[in-house]
mmCIF file of C-alpha atoms and ligand atoms in Angstrom:
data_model
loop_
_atom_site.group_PDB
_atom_site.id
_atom_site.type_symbol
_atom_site.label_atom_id
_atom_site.label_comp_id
_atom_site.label_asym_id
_atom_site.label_seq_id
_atom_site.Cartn_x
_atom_site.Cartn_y
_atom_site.Cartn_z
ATOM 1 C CA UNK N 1 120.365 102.543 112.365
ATOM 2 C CA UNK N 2 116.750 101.843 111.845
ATOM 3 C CA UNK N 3 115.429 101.303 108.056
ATOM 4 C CA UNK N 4 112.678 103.885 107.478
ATOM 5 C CA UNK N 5 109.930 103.346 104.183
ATOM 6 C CA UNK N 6 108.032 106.201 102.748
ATOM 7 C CA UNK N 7 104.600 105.211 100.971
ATOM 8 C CA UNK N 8 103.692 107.754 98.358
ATOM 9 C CA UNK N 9 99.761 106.651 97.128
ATOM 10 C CA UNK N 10 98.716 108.365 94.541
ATOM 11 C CA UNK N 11 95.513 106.932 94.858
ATOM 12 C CA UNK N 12 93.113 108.200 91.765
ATOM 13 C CA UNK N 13 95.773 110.531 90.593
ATOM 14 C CA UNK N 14 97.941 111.112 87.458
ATOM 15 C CA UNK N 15 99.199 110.246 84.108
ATOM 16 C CA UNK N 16 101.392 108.250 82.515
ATOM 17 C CA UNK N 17 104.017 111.041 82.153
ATOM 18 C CA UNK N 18 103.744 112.354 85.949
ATOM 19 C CA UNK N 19 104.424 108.589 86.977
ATOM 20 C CA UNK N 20 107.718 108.960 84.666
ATOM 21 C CA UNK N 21 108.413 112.296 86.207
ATOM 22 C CA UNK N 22 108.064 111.153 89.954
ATOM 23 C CA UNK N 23 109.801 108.486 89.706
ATOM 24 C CA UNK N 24 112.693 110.174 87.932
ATOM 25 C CA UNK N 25 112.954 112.852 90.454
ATOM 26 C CA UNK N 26 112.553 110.928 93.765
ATOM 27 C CA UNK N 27 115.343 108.617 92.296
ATOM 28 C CA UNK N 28 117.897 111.452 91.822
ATOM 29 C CA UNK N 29 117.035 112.667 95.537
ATOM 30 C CA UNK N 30 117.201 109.032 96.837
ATOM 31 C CA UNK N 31 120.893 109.442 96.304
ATOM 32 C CA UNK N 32 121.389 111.350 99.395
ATOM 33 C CA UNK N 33 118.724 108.968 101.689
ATOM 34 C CA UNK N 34 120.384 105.687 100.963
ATOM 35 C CA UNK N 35 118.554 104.363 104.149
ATOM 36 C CA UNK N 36 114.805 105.279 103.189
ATOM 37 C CA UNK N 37 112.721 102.368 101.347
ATOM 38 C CA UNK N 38 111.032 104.503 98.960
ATOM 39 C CA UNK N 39 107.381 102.860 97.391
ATOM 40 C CA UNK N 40 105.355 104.217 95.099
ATOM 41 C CA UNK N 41 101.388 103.214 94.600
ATOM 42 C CA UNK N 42 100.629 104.425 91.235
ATOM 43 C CA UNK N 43 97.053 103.904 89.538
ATOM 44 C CA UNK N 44 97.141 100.332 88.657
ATOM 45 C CA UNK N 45 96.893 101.022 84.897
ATOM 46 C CA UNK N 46 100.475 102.299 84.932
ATOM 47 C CA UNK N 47 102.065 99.670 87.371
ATOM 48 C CA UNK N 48 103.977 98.518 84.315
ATOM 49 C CA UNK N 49 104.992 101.872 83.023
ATOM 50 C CA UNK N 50 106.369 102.528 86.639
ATOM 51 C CA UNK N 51 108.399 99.238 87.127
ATOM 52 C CA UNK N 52 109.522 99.668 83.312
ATOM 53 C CA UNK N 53 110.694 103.726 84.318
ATOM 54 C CA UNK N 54 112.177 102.623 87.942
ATOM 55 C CA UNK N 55 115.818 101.724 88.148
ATOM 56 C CA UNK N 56 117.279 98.671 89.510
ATOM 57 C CA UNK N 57 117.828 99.804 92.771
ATOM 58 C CA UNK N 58 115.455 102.611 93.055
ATOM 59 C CA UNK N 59 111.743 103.096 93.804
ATOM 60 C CA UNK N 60 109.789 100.030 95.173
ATOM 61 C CA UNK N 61 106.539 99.508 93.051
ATOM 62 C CA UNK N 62 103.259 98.508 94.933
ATOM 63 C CA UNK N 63 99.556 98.400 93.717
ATOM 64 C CA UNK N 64 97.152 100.419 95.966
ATOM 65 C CA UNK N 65 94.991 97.104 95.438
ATOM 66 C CA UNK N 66 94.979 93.475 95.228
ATOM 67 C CA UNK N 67 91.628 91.517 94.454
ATOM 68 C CA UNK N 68 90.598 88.568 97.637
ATOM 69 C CA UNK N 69 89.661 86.565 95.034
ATOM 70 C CA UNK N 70 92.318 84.382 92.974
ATOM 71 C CA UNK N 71 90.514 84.672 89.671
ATOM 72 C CA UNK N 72 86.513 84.359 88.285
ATOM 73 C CA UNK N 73 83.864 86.460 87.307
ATOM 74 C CA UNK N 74 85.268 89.406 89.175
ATOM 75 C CA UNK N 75 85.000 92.529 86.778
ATOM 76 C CA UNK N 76 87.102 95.586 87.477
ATOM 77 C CA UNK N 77 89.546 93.474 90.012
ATOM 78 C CA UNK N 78 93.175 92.272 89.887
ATOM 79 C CA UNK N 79 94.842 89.172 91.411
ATOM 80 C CA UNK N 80 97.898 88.483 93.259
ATOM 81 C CA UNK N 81 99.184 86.421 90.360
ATOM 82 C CA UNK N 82 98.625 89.066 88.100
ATOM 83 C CA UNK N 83 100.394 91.800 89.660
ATOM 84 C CA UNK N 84 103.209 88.950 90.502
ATOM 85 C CA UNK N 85 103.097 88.009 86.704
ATOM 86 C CA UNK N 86 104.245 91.427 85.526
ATOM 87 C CA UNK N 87 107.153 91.941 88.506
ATOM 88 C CA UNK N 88 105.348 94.073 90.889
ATOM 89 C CA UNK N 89 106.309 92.355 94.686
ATOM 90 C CA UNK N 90 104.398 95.074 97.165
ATOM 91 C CA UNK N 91 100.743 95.913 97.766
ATOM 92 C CA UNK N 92 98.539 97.812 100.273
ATOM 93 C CA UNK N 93 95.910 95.498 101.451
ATOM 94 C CA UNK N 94 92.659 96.892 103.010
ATOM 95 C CA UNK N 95 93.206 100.970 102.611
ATOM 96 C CA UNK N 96 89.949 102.290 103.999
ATOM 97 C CA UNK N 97 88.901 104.002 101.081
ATOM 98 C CA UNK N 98 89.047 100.524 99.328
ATOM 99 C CA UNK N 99 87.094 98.677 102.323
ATOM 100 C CA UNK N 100 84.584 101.568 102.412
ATOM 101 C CA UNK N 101 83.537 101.543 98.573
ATOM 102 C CA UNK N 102 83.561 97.873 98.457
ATOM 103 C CA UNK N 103 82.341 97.572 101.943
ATOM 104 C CA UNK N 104 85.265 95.004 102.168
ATOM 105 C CA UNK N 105 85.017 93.223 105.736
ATOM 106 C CA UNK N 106 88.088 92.301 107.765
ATOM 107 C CA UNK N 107 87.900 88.719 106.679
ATOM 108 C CA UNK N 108 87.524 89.865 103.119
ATOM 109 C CA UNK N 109 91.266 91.918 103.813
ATOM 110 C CA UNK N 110 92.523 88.764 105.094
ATOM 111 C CA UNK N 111 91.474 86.730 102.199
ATOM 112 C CA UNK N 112 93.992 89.318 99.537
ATOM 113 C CA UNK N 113 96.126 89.283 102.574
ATOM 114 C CA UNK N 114 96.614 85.375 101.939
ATOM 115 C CA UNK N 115 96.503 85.794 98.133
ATOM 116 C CA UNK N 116 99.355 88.291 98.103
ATOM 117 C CA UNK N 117 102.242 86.440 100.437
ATOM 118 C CA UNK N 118 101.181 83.079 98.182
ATOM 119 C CA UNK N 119 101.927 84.914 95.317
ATOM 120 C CA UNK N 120 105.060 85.954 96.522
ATOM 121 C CA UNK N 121 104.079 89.329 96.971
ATOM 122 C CA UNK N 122 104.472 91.731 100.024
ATOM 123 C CA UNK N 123 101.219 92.806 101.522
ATOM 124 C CA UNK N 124 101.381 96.492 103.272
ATOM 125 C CA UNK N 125 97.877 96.064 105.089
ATOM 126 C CA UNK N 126 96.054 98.929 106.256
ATOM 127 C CA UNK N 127 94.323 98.753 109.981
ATOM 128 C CA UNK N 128 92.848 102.073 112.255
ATOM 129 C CA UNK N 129 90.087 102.524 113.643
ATOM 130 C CA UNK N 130 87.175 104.527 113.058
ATOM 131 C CA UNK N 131 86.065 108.301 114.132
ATOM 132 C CA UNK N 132 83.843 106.784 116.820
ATOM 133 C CA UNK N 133 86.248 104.056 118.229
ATOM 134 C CA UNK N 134 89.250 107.191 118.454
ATOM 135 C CA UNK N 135 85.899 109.908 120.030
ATOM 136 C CA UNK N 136 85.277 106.626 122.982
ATOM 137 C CA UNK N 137 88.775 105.569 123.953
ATOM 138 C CA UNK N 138 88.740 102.528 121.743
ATOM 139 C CA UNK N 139 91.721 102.845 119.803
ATOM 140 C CA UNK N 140 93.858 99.970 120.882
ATOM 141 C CA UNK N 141 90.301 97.509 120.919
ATOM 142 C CA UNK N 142 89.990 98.079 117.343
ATOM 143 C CA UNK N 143 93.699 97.411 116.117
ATOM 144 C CA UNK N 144 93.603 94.595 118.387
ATOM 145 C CA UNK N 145 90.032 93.122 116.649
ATOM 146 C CA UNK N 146 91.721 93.471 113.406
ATOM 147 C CA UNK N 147 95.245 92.420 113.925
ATOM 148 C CA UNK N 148 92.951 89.145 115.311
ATOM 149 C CA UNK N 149 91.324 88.840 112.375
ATOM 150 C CA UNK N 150 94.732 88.657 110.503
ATOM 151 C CA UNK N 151 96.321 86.415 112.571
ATOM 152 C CA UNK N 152 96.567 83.546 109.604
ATOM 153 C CA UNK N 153 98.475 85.471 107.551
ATOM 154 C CA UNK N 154 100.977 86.989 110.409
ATOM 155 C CA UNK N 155 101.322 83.535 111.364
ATOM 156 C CA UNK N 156 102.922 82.725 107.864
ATOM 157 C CA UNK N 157 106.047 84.058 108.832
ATOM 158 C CA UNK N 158 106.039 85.913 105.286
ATOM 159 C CA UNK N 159 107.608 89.408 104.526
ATOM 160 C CA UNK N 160 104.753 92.280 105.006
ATOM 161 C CA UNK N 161 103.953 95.628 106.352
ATOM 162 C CA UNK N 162 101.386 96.992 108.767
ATOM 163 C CA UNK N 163 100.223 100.962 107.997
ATOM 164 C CA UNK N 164 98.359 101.971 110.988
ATOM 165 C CA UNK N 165 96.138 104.591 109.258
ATOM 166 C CA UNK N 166 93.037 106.137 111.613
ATOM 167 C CA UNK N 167 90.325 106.795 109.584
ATOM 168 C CA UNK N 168 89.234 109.685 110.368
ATOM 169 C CA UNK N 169 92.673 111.392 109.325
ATOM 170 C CA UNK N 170 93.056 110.283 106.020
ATOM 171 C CA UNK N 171 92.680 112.548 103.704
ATOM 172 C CA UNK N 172 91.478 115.337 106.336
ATOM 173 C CA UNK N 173 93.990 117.100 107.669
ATOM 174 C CA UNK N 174 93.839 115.925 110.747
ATOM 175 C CA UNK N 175 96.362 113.579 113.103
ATOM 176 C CA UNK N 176 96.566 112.133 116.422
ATOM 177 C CA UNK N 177 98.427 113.419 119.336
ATOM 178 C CA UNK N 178 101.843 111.899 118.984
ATOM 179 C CA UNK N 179 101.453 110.476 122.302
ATOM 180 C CA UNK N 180 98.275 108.652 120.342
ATOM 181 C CA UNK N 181 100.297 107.473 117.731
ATOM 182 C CA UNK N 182 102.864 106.541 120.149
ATOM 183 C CA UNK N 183 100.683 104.229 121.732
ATOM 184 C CA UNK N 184 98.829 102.415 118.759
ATOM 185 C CA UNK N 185 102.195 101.989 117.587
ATOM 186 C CA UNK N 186 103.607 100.096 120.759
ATOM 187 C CA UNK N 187 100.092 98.501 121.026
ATOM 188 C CA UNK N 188 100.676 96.988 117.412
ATOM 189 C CA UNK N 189 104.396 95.578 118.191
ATOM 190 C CA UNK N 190 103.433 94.049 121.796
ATOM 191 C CA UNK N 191 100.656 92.257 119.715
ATOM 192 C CA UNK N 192 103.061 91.427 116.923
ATOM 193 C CA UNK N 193 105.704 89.742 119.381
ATOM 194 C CA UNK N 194 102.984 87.846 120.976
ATOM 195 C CA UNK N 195 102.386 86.234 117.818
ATOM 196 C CA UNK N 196 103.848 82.662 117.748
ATOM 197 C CA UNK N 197 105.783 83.073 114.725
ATOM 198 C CA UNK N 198 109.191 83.037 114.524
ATOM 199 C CA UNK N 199 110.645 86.026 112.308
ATOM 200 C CA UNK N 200 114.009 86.865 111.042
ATOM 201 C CA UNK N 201 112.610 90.192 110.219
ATOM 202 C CA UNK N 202 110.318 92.427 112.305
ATOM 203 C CA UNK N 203 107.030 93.475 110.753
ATOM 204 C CA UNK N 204 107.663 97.329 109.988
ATOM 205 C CA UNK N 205 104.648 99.125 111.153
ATOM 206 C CA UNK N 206 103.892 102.638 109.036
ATOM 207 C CA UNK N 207 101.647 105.567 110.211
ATOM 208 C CA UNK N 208 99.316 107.136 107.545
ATOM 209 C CA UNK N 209 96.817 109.839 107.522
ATOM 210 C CA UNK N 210 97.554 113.459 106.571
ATOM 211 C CA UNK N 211 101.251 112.988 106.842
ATOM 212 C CA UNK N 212 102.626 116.487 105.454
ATOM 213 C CA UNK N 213 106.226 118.314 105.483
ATOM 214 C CA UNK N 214 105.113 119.778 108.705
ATOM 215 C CA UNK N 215 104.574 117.063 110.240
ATOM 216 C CA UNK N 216 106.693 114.087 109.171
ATOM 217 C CA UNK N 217 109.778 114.724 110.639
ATOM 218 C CA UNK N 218 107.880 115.082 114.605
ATOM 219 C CA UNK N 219 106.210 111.590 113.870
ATOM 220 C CA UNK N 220 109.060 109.214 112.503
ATOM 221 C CA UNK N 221 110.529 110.846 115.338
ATOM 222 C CA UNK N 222 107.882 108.463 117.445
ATOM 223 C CA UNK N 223 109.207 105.127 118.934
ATOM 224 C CA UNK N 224 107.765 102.511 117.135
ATOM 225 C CA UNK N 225 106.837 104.500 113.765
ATOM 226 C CA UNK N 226 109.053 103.162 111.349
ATOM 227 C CA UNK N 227 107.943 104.824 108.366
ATOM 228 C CA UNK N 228 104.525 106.771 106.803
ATOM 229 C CA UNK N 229 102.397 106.189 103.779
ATOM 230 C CA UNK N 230 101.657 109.815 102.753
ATOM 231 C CA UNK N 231 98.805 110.581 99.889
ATOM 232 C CA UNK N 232 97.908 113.690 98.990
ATOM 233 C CA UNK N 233 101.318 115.349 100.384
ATOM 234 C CA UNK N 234 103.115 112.531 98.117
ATOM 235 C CA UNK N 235 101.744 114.251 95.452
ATOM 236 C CA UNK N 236 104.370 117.193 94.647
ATOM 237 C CA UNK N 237 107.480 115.457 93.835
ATOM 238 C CA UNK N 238 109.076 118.501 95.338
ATOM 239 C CA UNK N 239 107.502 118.289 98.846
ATOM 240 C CA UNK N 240 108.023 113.941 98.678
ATOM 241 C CA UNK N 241 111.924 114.841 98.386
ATOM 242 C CA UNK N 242 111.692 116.769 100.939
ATOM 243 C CA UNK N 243 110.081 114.595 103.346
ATOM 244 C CA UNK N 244 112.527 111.760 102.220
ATOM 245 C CA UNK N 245 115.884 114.067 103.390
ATOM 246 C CA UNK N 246 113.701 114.192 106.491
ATOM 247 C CA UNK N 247 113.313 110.557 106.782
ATOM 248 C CA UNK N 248 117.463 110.035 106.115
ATOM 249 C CA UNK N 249 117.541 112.030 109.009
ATOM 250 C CA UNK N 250 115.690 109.922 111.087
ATOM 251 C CA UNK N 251 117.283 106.660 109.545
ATOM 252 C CA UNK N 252 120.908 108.196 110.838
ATOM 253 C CA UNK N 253 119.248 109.062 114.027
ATOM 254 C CA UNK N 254 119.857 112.765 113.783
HETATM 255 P P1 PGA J 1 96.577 111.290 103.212
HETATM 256 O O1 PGA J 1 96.301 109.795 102.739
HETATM 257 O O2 PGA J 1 98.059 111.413 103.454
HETATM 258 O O3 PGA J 1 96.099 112.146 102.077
HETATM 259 O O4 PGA J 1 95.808 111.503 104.467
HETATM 260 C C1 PGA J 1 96.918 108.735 103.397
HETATM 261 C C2 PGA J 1 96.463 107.431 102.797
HETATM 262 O O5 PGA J 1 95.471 107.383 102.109
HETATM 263 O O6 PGA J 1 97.074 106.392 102.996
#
């Protein structure tokens, strides 16, 4: 049976009551998909709220953010040892909306990389490539550039994620051809074996971008894919449980 993780982000969405509320109702549905990891990414301002409403065994909490410094003159950010300080053990690393408004560079998404597995903390970091690398055939150049530039922090051995996440279909509706996603996803294990590392544990490698009901159940179906962080369809508790009996489906291998 393979483990399968859902990612709901909620990036710049919701209150401190629909927080409650989603995590209340994905943990009643969660019943019946004992083998789905289920993470939430709430606004950071109610990272508490959420670990405080979660149950012991229920929803996974994870920032959507996690500053490359460790501390300073840094308005607005938050560090690893912050987020470890009040129990929260996952982050995404590097989401593209984060390294295009802070014009973050790959080294930069190394850096919190580093930060997060020395604070203990499990780093879900976001790689894809860009509209013009997918348009020219350079899909598998870019992942491997950036899975490069992370090699440090792969080499730590450390628990963490990959979401392979194409930029261009975040947020817009659009997805690759499975066979795409197919083969980014078997180009980012062949590079993860070649890494020198030792693991107990494989690195779980997620797709994201514009993962909907429609949709999800075609590409966990995809060898390799062995989960999705899903934003705006995340969004509707109602259409999140639904996409979580999917991925119990997949998990049992039905
Ligand atoms: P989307 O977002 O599902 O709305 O495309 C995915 C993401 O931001 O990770």
């Amino acid at each position: 049976m393979q483990p399968v993780t859902l990612i709901a982000n909620h990036k710049l969405h919701g209150s401190l009551q629909s927080v409650q509320d989603f995590i209340r109702a994905v943990e009643i549905s969660r019943k019946a998909a004992p083998n789905v990891q289920v993470m939430l990414c709430p606004p950071s301002l109610y990272l508490h709220v959420a670990l405080k409403a979660k149950s012991a065994d229920g929803v996974t909490i994870c920032a959507q953010s996690v500053s490359m410094h460790a501390g300073g003159a840094h308005t607005g950010e938050i560090s690893a040892a912050m987020l470890a300080d009040i129990g929260v053990r996952h982050t995404l690393v590097g989401h593209s909306e984060e390294r295009a408004r802070k014009h973050l560079s790959d080294d930069d998404v190394l850096q919190a990389s580093l930060h997060a597995v020395h604070a203990g903390i499990v780093p879900v970091i976001c790689i894809g490539e860009s509209a013009d690398d997918y348009a020219s055939g350079n899909t598998c150049a870019a992942l491997t550039h950036q899975l490069q530039t992370l090699q440090s922090v792969l080499a730590t051995g450390a628990p963490m994620m990959l979401a392979y996440e194409p930029l261009w279909a975040i947020g817009s509706g659009k997805t690759p051809k499975i066979n795409e996603i197919a083969e980014a996803h078997a180009h980012i294990h062949a590079h993860l074996k070649c890494t020198k590392e030792a693991r107990d544990t494989p690195i779980p490698v997620l797709y994201g971008g514009s993962v909907k009901r429609e949709n999800i159940s075609e590409i966990l179906a995809v060898l390799g894919v062995n989960g999705a962080l899903i934003g705006s369809a995340s969004l509707n508790s109602n259409d999140f449980t639904a996409m979580l009996h999917d991925a119990q489906r997949r998990a049992k291998g039905s």
